PDB file of C-alpha atoms in Angstrom:
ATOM      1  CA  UNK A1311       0.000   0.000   0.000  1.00 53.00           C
ATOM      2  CA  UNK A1312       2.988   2.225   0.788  1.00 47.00           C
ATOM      3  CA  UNK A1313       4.525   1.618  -2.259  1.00 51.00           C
ATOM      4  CA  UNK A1314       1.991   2.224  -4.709  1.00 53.00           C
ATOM      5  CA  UNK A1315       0.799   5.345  -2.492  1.00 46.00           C
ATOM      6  CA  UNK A1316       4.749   6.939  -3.052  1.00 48.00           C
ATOM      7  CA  UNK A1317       4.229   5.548  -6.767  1.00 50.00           C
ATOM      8  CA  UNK A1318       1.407   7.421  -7.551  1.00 54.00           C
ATOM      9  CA  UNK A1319       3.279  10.701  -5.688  1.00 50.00           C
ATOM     10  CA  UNK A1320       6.202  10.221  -7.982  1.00 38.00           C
ATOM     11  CA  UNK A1321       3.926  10.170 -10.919  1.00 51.00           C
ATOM     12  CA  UNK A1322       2.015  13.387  -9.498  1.00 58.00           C
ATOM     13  CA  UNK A1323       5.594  15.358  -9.145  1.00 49.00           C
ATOM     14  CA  UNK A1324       6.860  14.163 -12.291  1.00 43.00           C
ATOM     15  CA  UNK A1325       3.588  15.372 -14.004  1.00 47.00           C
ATOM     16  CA  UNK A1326       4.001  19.247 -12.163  1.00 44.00           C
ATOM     17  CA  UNK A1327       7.290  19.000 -14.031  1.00 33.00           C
ATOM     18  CA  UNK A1328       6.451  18.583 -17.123  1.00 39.00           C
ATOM     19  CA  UNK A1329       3.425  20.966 -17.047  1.00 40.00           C
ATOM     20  CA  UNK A1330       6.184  23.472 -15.407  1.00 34.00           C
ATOM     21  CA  UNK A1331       8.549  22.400 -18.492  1.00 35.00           C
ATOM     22  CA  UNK A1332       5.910  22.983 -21.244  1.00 39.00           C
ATOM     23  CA  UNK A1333       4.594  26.140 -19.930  1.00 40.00           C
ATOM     24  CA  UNK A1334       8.200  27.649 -20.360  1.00 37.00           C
ATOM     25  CA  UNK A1335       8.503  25.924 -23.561  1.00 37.00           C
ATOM     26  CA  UNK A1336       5.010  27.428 -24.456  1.00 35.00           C
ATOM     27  CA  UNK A1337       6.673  31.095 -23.290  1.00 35.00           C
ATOM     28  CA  UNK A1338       9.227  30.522 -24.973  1.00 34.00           C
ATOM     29  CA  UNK A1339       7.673  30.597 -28.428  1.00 36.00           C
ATOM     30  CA  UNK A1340       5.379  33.408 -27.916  1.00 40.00           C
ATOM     31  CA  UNK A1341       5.809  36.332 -30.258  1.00 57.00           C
ATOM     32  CA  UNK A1342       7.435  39.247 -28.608  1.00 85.00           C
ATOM     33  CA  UNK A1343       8.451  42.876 -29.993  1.00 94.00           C
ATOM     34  CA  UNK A1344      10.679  43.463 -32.392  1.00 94.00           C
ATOM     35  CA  UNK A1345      13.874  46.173 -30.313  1.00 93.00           C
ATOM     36  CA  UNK A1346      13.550  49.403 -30.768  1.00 94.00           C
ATOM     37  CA  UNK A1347       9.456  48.832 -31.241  1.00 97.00           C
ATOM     38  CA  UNK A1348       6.540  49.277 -29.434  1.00 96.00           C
ATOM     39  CA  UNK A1349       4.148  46.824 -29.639  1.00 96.00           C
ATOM     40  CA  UNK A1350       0.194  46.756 -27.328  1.00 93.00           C
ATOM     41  CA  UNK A1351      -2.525  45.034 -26.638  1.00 90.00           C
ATOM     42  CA  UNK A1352      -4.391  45.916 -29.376  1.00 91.00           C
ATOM     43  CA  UNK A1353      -2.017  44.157 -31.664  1.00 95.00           C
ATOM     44  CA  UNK A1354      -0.146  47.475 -32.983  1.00 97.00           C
ATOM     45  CA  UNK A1355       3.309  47.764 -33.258  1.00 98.00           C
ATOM     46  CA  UNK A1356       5.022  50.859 -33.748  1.00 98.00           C
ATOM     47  CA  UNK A1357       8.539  51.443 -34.935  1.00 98.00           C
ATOM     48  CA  UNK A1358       8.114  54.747 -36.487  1.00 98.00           C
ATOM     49  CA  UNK A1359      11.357  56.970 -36.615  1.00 97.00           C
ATOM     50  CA  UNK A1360      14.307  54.451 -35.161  1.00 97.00           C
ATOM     51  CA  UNK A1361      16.504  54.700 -37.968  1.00 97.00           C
ATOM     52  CA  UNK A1362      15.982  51.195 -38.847  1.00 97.00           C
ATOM     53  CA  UNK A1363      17.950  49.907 -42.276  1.00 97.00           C
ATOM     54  CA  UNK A1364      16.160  46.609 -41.926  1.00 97.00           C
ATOM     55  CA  UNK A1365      12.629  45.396 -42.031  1.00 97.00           C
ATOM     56  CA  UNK A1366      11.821  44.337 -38.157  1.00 96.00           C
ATOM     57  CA  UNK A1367      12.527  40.454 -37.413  1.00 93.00           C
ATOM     58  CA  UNK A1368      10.465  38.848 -34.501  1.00 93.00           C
ATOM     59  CA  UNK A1369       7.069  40.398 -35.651  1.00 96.00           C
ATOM     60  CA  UNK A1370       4.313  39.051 -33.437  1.00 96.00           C
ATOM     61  CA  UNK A1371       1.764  36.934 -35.900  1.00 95.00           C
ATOM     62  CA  UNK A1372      -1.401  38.977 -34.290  1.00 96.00           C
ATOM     63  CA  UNK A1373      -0.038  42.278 -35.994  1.00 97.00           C
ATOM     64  CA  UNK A1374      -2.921  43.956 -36.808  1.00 97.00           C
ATOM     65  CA  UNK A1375      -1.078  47.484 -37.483  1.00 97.00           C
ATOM     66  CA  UNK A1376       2.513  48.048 -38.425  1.00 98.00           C
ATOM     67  CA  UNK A1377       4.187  51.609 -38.923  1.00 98.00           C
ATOM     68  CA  UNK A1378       7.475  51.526 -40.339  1.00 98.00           C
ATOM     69  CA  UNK A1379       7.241  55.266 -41.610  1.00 98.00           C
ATOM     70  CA  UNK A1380      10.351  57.209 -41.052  1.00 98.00           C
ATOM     71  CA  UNK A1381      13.509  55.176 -41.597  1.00 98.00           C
ATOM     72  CA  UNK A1382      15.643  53.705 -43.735  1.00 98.00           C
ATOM     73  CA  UNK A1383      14.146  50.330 -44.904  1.00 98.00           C
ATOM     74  CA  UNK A1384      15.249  49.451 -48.381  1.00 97.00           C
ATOM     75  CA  UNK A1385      13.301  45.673 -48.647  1.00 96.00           C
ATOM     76  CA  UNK A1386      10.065  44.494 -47.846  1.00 96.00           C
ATOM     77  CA  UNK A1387      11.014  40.531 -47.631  1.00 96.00           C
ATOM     78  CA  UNK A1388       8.010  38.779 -49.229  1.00 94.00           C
ATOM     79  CA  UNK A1389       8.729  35.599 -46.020  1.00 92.00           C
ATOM     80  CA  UNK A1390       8.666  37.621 -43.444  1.00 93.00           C
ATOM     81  CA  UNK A1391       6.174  40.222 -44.302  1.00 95.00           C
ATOM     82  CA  UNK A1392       3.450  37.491 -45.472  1.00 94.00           C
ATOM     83  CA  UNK A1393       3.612  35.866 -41.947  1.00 94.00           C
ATOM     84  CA  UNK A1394       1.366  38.506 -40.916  1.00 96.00           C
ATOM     85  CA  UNK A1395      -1.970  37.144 -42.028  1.00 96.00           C
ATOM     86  CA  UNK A1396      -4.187  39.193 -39.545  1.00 97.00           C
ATOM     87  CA  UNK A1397      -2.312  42.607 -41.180  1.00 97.00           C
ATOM     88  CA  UNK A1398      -5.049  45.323 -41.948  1.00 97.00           C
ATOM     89  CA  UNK A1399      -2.282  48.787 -41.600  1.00 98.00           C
ATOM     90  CA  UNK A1400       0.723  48.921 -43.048  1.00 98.00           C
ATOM     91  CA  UNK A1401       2.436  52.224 -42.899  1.00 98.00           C
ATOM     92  CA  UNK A1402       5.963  52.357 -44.836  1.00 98.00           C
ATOM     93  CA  UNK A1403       6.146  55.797 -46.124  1.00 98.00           C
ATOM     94  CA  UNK A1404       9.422  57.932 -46.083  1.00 98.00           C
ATOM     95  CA  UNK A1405      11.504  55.128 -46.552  1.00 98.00           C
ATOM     96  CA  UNK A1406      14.246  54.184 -49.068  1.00 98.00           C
ATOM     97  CA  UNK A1407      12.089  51.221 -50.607  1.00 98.00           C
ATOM     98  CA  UNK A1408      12.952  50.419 -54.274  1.00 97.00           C
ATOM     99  CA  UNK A1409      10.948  47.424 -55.200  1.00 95.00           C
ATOM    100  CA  UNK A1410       7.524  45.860 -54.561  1.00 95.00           C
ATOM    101  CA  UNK A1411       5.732  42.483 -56.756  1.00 90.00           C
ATOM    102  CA  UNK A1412       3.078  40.700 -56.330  1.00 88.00           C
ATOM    103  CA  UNK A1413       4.753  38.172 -54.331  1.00 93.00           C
ATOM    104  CA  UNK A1414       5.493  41.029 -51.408  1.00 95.00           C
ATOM    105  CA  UNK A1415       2.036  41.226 -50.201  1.00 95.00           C
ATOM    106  CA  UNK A1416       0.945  37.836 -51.247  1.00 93.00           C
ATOM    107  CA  UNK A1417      -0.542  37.084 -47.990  1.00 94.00           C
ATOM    108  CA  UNK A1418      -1.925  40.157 -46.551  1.00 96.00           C
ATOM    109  CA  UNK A1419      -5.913  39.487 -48.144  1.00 95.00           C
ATOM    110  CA  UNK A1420      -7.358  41.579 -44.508  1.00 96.00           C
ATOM    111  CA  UNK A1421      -4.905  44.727 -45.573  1.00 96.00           C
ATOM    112  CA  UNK A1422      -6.875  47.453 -45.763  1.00 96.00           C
ATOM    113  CA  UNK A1423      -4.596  50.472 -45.315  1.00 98.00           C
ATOM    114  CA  UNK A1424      -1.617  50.817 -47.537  1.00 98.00           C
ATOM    115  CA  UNK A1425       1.035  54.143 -47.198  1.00 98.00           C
ATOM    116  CA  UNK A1426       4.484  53.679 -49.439  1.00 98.00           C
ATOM    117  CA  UNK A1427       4.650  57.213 -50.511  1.00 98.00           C
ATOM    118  CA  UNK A1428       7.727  59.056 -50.321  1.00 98.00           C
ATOM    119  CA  UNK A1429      10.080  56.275 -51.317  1.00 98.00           C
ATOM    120  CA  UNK A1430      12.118  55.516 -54.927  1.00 98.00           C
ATOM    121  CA  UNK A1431       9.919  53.281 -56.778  1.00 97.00           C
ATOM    122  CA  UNK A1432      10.538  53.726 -60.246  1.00 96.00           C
ATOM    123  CA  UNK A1433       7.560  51.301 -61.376  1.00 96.00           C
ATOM    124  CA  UNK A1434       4.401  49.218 -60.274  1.00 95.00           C
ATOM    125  CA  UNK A1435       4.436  45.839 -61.595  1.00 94.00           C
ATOM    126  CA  UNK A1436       1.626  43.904 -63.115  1.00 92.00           C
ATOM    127  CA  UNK A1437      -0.396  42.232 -60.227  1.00 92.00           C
ATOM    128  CA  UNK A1438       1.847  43.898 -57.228  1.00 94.00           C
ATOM    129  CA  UNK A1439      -1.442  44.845 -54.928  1.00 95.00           C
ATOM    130  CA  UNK A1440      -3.308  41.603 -57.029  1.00 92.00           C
ATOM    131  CA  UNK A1441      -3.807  39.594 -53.484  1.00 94.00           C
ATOM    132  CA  UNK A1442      -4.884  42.728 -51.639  1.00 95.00           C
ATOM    133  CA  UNK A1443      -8.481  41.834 -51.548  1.00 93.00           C
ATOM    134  CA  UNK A1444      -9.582  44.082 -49.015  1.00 95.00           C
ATOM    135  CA  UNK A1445      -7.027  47.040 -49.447  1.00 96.00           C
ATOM    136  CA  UNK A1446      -9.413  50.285 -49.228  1.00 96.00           C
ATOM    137  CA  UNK A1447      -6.968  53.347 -49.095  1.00 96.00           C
ATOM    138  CA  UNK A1448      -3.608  53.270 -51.213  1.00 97.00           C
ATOM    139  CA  UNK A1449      -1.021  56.102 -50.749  1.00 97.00           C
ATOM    140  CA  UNK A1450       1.433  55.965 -53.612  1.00 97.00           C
ATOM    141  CA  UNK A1451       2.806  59.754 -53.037  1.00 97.00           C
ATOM    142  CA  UNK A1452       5.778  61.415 -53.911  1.00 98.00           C
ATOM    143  CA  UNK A1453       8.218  59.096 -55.306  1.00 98.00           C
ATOM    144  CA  UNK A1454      10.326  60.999 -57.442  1.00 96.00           C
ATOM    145  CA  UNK A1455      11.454  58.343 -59.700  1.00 97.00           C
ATOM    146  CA  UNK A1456       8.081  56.825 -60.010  1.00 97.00           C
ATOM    147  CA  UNK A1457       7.534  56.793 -63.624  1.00 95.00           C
ATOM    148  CA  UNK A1458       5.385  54.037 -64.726  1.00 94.00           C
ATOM    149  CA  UNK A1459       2.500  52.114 -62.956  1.00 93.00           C
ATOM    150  CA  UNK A1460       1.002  48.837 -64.635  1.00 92.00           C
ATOM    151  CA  UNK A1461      -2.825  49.122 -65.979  1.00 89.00           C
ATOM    152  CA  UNK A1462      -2.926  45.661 -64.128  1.00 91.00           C
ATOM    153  CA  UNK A1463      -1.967  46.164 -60.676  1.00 92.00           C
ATOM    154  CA  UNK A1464      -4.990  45.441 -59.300  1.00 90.00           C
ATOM    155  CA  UNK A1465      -7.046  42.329 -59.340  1.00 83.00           C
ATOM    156  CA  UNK A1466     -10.912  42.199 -60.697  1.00 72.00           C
ATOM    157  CA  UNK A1467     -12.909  43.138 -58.632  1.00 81.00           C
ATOM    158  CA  UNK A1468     -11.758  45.708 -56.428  1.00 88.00           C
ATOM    159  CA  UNK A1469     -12.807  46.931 -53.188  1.00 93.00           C
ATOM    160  CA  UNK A1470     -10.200  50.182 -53.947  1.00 94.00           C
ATOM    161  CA  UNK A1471     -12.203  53.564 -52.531  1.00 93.00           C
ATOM    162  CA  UNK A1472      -8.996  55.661 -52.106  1.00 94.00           C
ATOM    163  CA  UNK A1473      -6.128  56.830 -54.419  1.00 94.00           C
ATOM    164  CA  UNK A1474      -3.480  59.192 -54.014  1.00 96.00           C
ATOM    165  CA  UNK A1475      -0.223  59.214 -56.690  1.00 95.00           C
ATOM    166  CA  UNK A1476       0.089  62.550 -56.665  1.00 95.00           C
ATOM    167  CA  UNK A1477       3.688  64.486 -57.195  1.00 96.00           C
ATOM    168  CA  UNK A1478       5.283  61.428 -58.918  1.00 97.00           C
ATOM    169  CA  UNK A1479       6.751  61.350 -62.422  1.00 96.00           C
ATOM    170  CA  UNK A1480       4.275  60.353 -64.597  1.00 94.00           C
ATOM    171  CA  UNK A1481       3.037  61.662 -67.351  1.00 90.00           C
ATOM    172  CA  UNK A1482       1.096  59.503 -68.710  1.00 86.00           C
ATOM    173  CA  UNK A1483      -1.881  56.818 -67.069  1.00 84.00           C
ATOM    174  CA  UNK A1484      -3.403  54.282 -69.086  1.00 83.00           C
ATOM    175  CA  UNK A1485      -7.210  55.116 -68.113  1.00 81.00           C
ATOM    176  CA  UNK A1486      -7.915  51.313 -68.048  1.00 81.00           C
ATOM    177  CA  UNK A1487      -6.320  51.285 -65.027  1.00 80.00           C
ATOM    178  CA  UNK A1488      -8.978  53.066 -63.219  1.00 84.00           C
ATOM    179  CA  UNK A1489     -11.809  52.122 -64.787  1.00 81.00           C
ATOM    180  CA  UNK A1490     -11.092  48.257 -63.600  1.00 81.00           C
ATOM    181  CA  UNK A1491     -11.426  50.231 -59.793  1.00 86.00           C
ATOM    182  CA  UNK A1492     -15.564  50.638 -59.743  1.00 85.00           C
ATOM    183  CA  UNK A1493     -15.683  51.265 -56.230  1.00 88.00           C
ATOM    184  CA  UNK A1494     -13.687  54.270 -56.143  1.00 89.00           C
ATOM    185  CA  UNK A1495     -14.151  57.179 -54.291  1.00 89.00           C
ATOM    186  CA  UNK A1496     -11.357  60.065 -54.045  1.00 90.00           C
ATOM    187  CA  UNK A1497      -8.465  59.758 -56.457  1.00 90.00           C
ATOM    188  CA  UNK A1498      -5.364  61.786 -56.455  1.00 92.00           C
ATOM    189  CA  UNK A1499      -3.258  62.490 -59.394  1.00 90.00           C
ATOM    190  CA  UNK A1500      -1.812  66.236 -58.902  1.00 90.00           C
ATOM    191  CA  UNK A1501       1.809  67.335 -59.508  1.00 92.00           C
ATOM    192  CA  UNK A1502       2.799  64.736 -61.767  1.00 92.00           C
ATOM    193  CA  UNK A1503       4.126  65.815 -65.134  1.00 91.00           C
ATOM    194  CA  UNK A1504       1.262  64.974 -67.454  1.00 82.00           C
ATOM    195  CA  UNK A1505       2.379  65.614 -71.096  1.00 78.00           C
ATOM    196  CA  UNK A1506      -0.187  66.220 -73.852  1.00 61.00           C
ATOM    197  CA  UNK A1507      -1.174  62.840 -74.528  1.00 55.00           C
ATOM    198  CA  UNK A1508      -4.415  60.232 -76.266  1.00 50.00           C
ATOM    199  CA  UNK A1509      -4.205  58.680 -72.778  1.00 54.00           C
ATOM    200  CA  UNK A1510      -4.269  61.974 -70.714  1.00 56.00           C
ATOM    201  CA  UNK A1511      -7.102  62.811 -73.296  1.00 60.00           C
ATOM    202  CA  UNK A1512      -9.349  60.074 -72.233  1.00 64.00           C
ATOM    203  CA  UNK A1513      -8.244  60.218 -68.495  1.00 65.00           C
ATOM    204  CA  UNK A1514     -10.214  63.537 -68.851  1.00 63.00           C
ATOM    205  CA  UNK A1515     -13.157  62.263 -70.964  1.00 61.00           C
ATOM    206  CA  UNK A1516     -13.563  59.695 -67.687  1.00 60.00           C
ATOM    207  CA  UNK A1517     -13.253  62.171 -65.115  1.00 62.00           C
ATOM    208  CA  UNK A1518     -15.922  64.126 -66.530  1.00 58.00           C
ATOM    209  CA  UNK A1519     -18.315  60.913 -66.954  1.00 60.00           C
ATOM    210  CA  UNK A1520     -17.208  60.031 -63.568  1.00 61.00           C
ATOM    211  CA  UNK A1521     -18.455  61.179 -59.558  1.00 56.00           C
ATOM    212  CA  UNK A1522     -15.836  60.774 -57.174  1.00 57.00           C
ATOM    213  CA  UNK A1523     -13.615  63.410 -55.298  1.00 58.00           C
ATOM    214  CA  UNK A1524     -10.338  64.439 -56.812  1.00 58.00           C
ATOM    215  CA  UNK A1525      -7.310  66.966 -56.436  1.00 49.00           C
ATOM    216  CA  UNK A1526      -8.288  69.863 -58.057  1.00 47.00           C
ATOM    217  CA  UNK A1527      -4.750  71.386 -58.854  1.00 48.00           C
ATOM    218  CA  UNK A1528      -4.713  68.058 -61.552  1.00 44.00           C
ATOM    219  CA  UNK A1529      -6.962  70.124 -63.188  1.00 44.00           C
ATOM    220  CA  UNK A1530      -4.513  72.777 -63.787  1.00 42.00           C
ATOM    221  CA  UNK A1531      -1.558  70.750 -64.700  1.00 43.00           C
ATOM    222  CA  UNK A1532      -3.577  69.635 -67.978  1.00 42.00           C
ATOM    223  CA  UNK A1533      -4.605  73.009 -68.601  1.00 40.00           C
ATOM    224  CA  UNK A1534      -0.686  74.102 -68.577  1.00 40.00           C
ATOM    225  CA  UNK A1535      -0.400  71.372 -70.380  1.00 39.00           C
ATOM    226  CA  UNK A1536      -2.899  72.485 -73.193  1.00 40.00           C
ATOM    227  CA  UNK A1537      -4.831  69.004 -73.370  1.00 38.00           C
ATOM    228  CA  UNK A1538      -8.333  70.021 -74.787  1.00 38.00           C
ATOM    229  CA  UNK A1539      -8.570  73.332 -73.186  1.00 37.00           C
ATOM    230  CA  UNK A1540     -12.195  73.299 -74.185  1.00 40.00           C
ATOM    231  CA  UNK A1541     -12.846  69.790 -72.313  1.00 40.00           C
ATOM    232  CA  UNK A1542     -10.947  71.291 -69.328  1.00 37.00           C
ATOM    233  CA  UNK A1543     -12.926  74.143 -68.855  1.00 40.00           C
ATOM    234  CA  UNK A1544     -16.383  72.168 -69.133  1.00 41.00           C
ATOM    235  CA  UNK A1545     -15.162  68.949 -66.180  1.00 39.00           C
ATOM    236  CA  UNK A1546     -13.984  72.647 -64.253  1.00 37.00           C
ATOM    237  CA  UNK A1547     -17.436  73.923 -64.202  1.00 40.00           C
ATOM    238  CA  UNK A1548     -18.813  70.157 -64.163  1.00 42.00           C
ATOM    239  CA  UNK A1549     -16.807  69.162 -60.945  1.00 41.00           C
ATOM    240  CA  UNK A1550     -17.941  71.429 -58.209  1.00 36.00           C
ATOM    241  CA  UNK A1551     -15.167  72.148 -55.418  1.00 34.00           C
ATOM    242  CA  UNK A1552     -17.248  70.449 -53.192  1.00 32.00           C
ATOM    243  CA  UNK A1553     -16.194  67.726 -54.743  1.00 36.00           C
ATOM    244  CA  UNK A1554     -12.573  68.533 -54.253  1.00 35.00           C
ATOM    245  CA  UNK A1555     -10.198  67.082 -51.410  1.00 37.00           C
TER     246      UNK A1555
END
């Protein structure tokens, strides 16, 4: 009776062990912060403004909000990045970032919120934002060396109601390219150096068959630009400034 009454203590002590042993183990796994970021309990992390060079390593898989805006990143790594299923924010602007594809944000079908102006992107690929299924707002804003964006960068349908690539370098926009985006709301397009163009030419005709809200200095860019000064002055007088942002 003794015996089997120290056996079954043995068997109780080792079993606190290994419940000790896998609850560290089990600690030892969870997702952490990233140094020099702050990360919450609502799932944001913030690492805004530390100078980083690198994208952060050691991302917690809950990140629902990331803000990367204000250092030095030069890469978006497609592996890391696409970890973060549950991503709906993702603010990279005024970094040094080069390159996106479609393979970058592969993953990310809850983004909703997507900043990567004032970076040195010198095109859009076919397909790069083709897996962002639920991506609302897109800021694509002052990159200098942004030239050329792919009519095809989105996939069909989509959910787009924002769009800002103002004070690029384009001057020219392939008008398919918006009218694949039926949802949308506001588009930007200002400072950009439209040249005198068929394409700018029917970018006008569909702004003018179009309601949404839109830069208004665009409208003078054409006009210094002499596109259809006649069509200009009617989608002036046809676009109210209350429909301006």
């Amino acid at each position: 009776m003794k015996r089997a009454v120290a056996a079954a203590c043995v068997r109780r002590e080792r079993a606190q062990i290994l419940l000790v042993l896998l609850a560290r183990a089990v600690s030892s796994v969870s997702p952490g912060c990233p140094e020099r970021c702050v990360c919450d309990d609502q799932h944001v992390v913030q690492c805004a403004e530390q100078d980083l060079l690198n994208f952060p390593s050691g991302l917690p898989l809950t990140t629902r909000q990331l803000i990367l805006s204000n250092n030095r990143i030069s890469d978006l790594p497609a592996l890391e990045l696409n970890y973060l299923s549950d991503l709906l924010y993702l603010d990279c602007s005024n970094n040094s970032l080069t390159h996106i594809s479609e393979s970058t944000f592969g993953n990310l079908r809850k983004l909703a919120y997507l900043d990567l102006s004032f970076n040195l992107f010198g095109r859009i690929q076919e397909q790069t934002f083709g897996a962002l299924e639920s991506l609302v707002m897109l800021r694509l804003t002052d990159n200098p060396m942004l030239s050329e964006i792919h009519p095809q960068i989105f996939s069909v349908p989509s959910v787009l109601q924002v769009l800002d690539i103002s004070r690029n370098n384009l001057n020219r926009l392939n008008v398919s390219f918006l009218m694949a985006l039926g949802g949308l709301r506001s588009l930007g397009l200002s400072g950009n150096p439209w040249r005198c163009a068929c394409d700018t030419e029917e970018l006008c005709f569909w702004m003018h068959s179009n309601t949404f809200k839109f830069i208004e200095p665009f409208l003078s860019r054409l006009k210094s630009a002499d596109v259809r000064g006649e069509l200009l002055d009617k989608l002036v007088t046809a676009k109210k400034p209350s429909t301006w942002i």
